Backbone as CSV, one residue per row, in Angstrom:
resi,resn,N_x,N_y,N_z,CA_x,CA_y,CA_z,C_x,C_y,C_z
1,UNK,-13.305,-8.649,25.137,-13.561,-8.527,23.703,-14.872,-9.216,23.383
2,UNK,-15.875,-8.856,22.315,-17.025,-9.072,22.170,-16.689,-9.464,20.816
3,UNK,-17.063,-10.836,20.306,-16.684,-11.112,19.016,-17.716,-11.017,18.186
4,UNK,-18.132,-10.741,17.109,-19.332,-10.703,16.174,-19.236,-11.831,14.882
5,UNK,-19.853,-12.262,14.467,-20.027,-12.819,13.146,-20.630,-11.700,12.226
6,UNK,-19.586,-11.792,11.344,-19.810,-10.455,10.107,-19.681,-11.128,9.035
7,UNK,-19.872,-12.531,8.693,-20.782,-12.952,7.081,-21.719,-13.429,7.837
8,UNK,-23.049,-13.685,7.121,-24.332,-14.165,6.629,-23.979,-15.328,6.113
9,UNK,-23.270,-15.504,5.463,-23.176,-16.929,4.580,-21.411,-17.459,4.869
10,UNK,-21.918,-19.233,4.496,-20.291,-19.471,4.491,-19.860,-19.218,3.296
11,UNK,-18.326,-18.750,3.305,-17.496,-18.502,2.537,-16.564,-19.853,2.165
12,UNK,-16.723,-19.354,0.523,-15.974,-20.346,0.168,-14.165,-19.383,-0.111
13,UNK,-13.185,-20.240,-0.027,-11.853,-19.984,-0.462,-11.999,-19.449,0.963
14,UNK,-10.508,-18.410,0.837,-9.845,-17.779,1.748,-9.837,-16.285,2.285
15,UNK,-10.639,-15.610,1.981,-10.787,-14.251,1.446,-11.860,-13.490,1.682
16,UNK,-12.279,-12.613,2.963,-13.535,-12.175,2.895,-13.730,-10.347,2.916
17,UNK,-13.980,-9.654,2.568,-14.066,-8.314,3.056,-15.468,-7.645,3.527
18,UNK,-14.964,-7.089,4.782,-15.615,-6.595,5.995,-15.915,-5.447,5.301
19,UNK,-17.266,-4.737,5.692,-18.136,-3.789,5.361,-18.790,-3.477,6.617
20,UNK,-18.980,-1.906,6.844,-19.621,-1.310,8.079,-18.585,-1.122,9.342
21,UNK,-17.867,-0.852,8.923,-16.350,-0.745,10.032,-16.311,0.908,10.528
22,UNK,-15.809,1.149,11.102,-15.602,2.468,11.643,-14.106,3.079,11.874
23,UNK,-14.403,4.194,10.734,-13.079,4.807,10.561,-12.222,4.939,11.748
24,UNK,-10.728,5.047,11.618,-9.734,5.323,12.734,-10.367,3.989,14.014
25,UNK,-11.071,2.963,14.529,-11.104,2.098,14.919,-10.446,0.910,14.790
26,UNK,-9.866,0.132,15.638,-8.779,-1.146,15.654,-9.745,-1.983,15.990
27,UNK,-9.412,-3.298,14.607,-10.092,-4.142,14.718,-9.556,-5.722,14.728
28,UNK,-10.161,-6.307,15.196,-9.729,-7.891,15.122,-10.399,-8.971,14.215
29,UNK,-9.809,-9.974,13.652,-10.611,-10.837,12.953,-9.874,-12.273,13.383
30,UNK,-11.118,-13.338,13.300,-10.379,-15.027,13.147,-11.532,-15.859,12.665
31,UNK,-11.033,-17.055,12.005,-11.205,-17.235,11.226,-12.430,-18.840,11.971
32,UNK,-13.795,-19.397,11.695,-13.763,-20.597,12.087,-14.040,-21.607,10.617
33,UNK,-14.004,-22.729,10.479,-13.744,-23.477,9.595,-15.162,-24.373,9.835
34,UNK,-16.076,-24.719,9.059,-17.341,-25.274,9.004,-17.204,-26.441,7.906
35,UNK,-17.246,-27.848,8.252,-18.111,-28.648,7.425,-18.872,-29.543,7.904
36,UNK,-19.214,-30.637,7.295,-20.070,-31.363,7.441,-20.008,-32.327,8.807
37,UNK,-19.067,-32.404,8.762,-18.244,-32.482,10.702,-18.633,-31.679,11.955
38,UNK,-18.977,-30.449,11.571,-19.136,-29.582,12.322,-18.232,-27.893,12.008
39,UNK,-17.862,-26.935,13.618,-17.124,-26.360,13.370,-16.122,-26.168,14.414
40,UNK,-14.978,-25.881,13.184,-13.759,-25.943,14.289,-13.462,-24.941,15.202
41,UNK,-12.334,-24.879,16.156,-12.203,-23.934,17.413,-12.222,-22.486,16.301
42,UNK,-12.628,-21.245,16.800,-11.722,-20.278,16.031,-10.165,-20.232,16.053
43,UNK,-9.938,-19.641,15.039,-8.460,-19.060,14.895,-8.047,-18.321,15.643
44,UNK,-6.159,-18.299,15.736,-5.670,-17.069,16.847,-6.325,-15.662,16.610
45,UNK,-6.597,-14.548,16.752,-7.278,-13.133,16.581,-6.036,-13.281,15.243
46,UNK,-6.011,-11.739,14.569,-5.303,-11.183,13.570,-4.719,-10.337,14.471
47,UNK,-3.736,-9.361,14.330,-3.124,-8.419,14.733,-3.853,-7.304,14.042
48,UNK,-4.357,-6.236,15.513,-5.467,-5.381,14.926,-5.155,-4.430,13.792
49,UNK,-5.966,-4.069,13.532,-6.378,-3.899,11.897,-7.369,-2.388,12.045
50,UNK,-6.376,-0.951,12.064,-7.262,-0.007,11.552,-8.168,0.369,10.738
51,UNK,-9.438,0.413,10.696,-10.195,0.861,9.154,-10.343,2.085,9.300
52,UNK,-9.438,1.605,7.754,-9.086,3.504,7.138,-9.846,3.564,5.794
53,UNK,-10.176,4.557,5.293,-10.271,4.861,4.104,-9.136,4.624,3.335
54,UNK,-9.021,3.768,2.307,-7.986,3.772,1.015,-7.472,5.381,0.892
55,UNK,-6.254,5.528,0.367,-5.469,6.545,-0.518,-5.447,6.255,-1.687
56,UNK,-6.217,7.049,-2.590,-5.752,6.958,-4.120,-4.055,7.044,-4.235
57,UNK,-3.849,5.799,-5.235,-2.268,5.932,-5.450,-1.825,7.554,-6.182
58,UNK,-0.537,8.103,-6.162,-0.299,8.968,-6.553,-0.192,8.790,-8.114
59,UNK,-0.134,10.300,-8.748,-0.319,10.495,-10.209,1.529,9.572,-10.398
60,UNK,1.156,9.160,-11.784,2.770,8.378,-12.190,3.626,9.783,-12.673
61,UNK,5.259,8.666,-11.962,6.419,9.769,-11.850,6.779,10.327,-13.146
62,UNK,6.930,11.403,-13.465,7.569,12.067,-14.781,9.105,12.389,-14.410
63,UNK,9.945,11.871,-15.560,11.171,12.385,-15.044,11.404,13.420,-15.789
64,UNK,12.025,14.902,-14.874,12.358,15.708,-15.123,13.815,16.067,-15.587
65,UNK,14.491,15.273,-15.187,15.791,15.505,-15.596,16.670,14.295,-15.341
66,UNK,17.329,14.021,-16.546,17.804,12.364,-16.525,19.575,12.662,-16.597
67,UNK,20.500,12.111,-15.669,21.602,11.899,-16.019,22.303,10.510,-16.179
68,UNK,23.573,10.418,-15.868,24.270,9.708,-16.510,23.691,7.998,-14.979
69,UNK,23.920,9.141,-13.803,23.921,8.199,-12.719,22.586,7.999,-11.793
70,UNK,21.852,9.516,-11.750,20.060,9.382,-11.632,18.895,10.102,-12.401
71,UNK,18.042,10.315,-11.593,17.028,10.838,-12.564,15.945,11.106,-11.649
72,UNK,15.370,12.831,-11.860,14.943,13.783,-11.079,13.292,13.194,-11.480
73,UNK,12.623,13.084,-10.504,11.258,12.677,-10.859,10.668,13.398,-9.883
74,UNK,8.875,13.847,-10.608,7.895,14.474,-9.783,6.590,13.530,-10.398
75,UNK,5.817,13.679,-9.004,4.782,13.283,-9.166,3.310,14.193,-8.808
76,UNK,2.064,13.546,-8.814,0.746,14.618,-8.489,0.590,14.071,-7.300
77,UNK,0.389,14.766,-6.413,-0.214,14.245,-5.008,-1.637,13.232,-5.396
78,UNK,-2.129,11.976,-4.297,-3.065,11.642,-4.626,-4.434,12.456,-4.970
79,UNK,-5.225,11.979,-5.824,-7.115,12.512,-5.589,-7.361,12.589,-4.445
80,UNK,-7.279,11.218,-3.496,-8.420,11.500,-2.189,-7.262,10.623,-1.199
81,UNK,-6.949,11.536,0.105,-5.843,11.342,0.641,-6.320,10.152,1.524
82,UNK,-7.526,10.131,1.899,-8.451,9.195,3.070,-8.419,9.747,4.203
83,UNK,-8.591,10.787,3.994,-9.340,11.970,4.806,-8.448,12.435,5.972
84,UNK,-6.985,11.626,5.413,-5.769,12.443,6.395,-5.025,12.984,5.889
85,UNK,-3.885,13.714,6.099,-2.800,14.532,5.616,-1.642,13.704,5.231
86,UNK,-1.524,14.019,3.964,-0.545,13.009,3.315,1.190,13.347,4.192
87,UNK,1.447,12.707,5.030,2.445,12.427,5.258,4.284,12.444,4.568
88,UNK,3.728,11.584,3.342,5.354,10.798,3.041,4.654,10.381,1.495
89,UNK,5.949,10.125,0.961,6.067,9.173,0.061,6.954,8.170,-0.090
90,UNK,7.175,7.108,-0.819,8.154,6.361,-0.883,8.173,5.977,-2.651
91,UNK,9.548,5.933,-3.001,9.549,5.177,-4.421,10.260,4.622,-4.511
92,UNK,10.082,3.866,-5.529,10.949,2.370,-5.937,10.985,2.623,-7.251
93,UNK,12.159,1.633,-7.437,12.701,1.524,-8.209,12.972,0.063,-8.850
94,UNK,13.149,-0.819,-10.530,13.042,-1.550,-10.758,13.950,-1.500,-11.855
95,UNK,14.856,-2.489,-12.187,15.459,-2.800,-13.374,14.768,-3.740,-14.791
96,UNK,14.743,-3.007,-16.013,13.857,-3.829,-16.623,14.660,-4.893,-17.336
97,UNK,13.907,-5.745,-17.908,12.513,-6.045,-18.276,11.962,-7.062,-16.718
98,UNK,12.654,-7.182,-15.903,12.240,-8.362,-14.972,12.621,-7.846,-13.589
99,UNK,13.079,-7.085,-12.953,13.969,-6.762,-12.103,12.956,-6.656,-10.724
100,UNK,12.947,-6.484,-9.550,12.122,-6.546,-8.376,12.336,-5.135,-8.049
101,UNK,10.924,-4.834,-7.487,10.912,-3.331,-6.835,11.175,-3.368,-5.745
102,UNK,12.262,-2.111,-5.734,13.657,-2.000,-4.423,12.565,-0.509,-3.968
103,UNK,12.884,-0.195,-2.937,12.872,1.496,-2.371,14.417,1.608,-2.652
104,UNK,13.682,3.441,-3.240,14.528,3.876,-3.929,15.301,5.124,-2.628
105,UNK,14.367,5.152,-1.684,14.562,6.481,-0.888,15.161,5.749,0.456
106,UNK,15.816,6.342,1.560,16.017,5.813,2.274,15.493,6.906,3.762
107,UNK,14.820,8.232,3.260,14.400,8.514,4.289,13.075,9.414,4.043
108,UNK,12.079,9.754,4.536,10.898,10.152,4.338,10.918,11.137,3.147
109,UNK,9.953,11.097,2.135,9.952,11.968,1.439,8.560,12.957,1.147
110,UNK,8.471,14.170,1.608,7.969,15.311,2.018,6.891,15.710,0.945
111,UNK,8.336,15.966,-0.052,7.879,16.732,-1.303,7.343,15.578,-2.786
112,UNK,6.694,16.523,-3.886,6.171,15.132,-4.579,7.618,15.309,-5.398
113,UNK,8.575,15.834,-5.450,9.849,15.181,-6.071,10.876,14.344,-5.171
114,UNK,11.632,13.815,-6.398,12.962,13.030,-5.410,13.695,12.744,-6.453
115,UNK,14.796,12.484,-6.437,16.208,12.069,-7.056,16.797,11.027,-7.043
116,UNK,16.785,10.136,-7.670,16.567,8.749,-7.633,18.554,8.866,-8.027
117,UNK,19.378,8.492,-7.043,20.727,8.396,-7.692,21.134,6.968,-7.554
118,UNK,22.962,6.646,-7.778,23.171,5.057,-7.790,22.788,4.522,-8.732
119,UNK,22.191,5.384,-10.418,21.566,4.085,-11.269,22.989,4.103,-12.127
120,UNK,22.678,2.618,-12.673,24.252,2.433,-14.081,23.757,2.957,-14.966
121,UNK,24.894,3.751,-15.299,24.425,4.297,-17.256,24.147,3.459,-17.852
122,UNK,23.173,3.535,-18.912,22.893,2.645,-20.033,22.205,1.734,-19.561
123,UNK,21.581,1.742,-18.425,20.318,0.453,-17.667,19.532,1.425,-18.096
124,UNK,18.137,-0.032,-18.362,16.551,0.622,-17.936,16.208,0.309,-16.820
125,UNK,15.155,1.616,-16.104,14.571,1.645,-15.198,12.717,1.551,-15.454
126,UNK,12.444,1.398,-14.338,11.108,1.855,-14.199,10.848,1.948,-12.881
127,UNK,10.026,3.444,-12.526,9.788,3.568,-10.794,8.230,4.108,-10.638
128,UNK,7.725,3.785,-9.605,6.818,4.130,-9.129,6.740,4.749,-7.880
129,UNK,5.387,5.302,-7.356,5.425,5.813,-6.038,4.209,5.416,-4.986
130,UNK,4.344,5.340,-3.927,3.848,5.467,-2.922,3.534,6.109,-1.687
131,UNK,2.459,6.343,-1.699,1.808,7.774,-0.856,1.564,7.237,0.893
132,UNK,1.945,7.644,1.947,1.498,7.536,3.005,0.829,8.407,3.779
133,UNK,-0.353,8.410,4.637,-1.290,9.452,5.520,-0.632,9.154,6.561
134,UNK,-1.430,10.590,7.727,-1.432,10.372,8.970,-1.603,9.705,9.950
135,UNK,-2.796,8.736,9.521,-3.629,7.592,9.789,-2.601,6.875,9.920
136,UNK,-1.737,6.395,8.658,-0.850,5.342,8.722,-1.100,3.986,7.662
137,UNK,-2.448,4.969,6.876,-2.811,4.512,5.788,-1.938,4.486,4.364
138,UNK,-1.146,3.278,3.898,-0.551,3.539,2.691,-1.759,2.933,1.177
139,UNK,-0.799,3.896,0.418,-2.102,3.759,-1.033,-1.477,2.451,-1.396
140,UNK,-1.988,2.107,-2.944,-1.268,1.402,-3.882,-0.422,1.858,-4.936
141,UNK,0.591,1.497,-5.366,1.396,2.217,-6.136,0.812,2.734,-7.321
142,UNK,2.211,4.071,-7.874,1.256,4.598,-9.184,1.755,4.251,-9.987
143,UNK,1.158,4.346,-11.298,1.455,3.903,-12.156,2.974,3.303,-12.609
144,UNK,3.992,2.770,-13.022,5.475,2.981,-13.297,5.548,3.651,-14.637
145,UNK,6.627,4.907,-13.991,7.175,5.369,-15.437,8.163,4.647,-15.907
Protein backbone atom coordinates (compact mmCIF):
# COMPACT_ATOMS: atom_id res chain seq x y z
CA UNK A 1 0.00 0.00 0.00
CA UNK A 2 1.29 3.47 -0.98
CA UNK A 3 -0.05 6.03 1.44
CA UNK A 4 -0.55 9.71 0.25
CA UNK A 5 -1.17 12.86 2.21
CA UNK A 6 -4.39 14.41 0.77
CA UNK A 7 -4.66 17.82 2.92
CA UNK A 8 -2.30 20.71 2.30
CA UNK A 9 -3.06 22.10 5.56
CA UNK A 10 -3.66 20.90 9.17
CA UNK A 11 -7.05 20.32 10.02
CA UNK A 12 -8.67 21.50 12.72
CA UNK A 13 -11.69 19.25 14.53
CA UNK A 14 -12.43 15.84 13.27
CA UNK A 15 -13.70 15.85 9.83
CA UNK A 16 -12.08 16.08 6.47
CA UNK A 17 -13.44 15.42 2.88
CA UNK A 18 -11.37 13.86 0.18
CA UNK A 19 -11.60 15.30 -3.36
CA UNK A 20 -10.07 13.69 -6.65
CA UNK A 21 -10.97 10.03 -5.84
CA UNK A 22 -11.83 7.64 -8.49
CA UNK A 23 -15.12 6.28 -9.09
CA UNK A 24 -15.90 2.43 -8.24
CA UNK A 25 -12.16 2.44 -6.50
CA UNK A 26 -11.56 1.15 -2.70
CA UNK A 27 -10.01 3.37 -0.62
CA UNK A 28 -8.23 3.69 2.71
CA UNK A 29 -7.78 6.52 5.15
CA UNK A 30 -5.86 7.19 8.82
CA UNK A 31 -5.62 9.63 10.62
CA UNK A 32 -1.98 11.41 12.11
CA UNK A 33 -2.31 13.88 14.99
CA UNK A 34 0.26 17.02 14.86
CA UNK A 35 1.23 19.45 17.63
CA UNK A 36 3.65 21.31 19.00
CA UNK A 37 5.24 18.00 20.33
CA UNK A 38 5.50 16.73 17.14
CA UNK A 39 3.51 13.93 15.20
CA UNK A 40 1.94 11.01 16.34
CA UNK A 41 2.15 7.26 14.88
CA UNK A 42 -0.73 7.13 12.20
CA UNK A 43 -3.98 5.60 12.94
CA UNK A 44 -5.26 1.93 12.28
CA UNK A 45 -6.30 2.25 8.16
CA UNK A 46 -10.36 2.75 7.94
CA UNK A 47 -12.15 -0.13 6.45
CA UNK A 48 -12.04 0.53 2.67
CA UNK A 49 -14.19 3.00 1.44
CA UNK A 50 -15.69 2.93 -2.27
CA UNK A 51 -15.94 6.37 -4.07
CA UNK A 52 -19.15 6.53 -5.47
CA UNK A 53 -21.08 9.21 -6.72
CA UNK A 54 -23.97 10.26 -4.18
CA UNK A 55 -27.75 9.14 -5.08
CA UNK A 56 -30.15 11.87 -4.99
CA UNK A 57 -32.62 10.85 -2.19
CA UNK A 58 -35.92 9.70 -3.66
CA UNK A 59 -39.02 12.05 -4.39
CA UNK A 60 -41.18 12.00 -0.75
CA UNK A 61 -43.76 9.10 -0.21
CA UNK A 62 -47.44 9.99 -1.14
CA UNK A 63 -49.89 7.80 0.39
CA UNK A 64 -52.18 6.34 -1.87
CA UNK A 65 -54.43 4.54 0.06
CA UNK A 66 -54.79 4.65 3.89
CA UNK A 67 -56.49 1.95 6.07
CA UNK A 68 -57.38 1.10 9.33
CA UNK A 69 -53.97 -1.11 9.84
CA UNK A 70 -51.51 0.29 6.77
CA UNK A 71 -51.01 2.59 4.18
CA UNK A 72 -50.15 2.16 0.40
CA UNK A 73 -47.31 4.61 -0.49
CA UNK A 74 -45.44 5.56 -3.85
CA UNK A 75 -42.64 7.38 -4.45
CA UNK A 76 -40.42 9.16 -7.68
CA UNK A 77 -37.38 7.31 -8.39
CA UNK A 78 -34.24 9.45 -7.61
CA UNK A 79 -32.88 12.55 -10.18
CA UNK A 80 -29.39 11.12 -10.50
CA UNK A 81 -28.98 7.43 -9.56
CA UNK A 82 -24.84 7.81 -9.38
CA UNK A 83 -24.44 6.47 -12.48
CA UNK A 84 -25.73 2.91 -11.39
CA UNK A 85 -28.96 1.11 -11.60
CA UNK A 86 -31.12 1.70 -8.82
CA UNK A 87 -31.33 -1.51 -7.17
CA UNK A 88 -33.77 -1.37 -4.00
CA UNK A 89 -35.41 0.73 -1.78
CA UNK A 90 -35.97 0.72 1.81
CA UNK A 91 -38.59 2.70 4.07
CA UNK A 92 -39.12 3.55 7.41
CA UNK A 93 -41.27 4.29 9.35
CA UNK A 94 -41.74 6.64 12.56
CA UNK A 95 -44.32 7.30 15.24
CA UNK A 96 -45.04 10.94 15.85
CA UNK A 97 -44.32 13.52 17.36
CA UNK A 98 -40.90 11.80 18.68
CA UNK A 99 -40.77 8.23 17.70
CA UNK A 100 -37.31 6.63 16.01
CA UNK A 101 -37.06 5.54 12.42
CA UNK A 102 -37.71 1.71 12.23
CA UNK A 103 -37.50 -0.09 8.52
CA UNK A 104 -40.61 -0.56 7.54
CA UNK A 105 -39.82 -3.40 4.84
CA UNK A 106 -38.29 -6.50 5.62
CA UNK A 107 -37.24 -7.56 2.19
CA UNK A 108 -35.90 -5.73 -0.94
CA UNK A 109 -38.09 -3.41 -2.49
CA UNK A 110 -38.07 -3.33 -6.42
CA UNK A 111 -40.87 -1.16 -7.15
CA UNK A 112 -41.29 2.70 -6.09
CA UNK A 113 -44.47 1.43 -4.09
CA UNK A 114 -44.89 -0.56 -0.83
CA UNK A 115 -47.45 -1.21 1.84
CA UNK A 116 -46.51 -0.26 4.96
CA UNK A 117 -48.85 -2.80 7.31
CA UNK A 118 -48.82 -3.53 11.38
CA UNK A 119 -49.72 0.27 11.99
CA UNK A 120 -52.41 0.99 15.17
CA UNK A 121 -55.47 2.78 14.16
CA UNK A 122 -55.63 6.18 15.27
CA UNK A 123 -51.53 6.59 15.51
CA UNK A 124 -49.56 9.16 13.57
CA UNK A 125 -47.05 8.19 11.28
CA UNK A 126 -44.44 9.63 9.25
CA UNK A 127 -42.20 7.58 6.59
CA UNK A 128 -39.60 8.14 4.39
CA UNK A 129 -37.51 6.38 1.77
CA UNK A 130 -34.36 5.18 0.79
CA UNK A 131 -32.85 4.45 -2.51
CA UNK A 132 -30.00 1.87 -3.08
CA UNK A 133 -27.58 1.37 -6.49
CA UNK A 134 -25.64 -1.28 -7.90
CA UNK A 135 -22.51 0.16 -6.73
CA UNK A 136 -23.82 -0.32 -3.27
CA UNK A 137 -24.22 3.28 -3.04
CA UNK A 138 -27.15 4.32 -0.61
CA UNK A 139 -28.80 8.00 -0.96
CA UNK A 140 -30.09 10.09 1.93
CA UNK A 141 -33.53 9.85 2.89
CA UNK A 142 -36.56 11.63 1.27
CA UNK A 143 -38.32 13.84 2.44
CA UNK A 144 -41.03 12.32 5.38
CA UNK A 145 -44.55 12.25 4.51
Amino acid sequence: ILWQTVSKALISGNTFKSSGLMDGIAYEFRVIAENLAGKSKPSKPSEPTLALDPIDPPGKPIPLNITRHAVALKWTKPEYNGGFKITGYTVEKRDLPNGRWLKANFSNILETEFTVSGLTEDAAYEFRVIARNAAGAVSQPSEPS
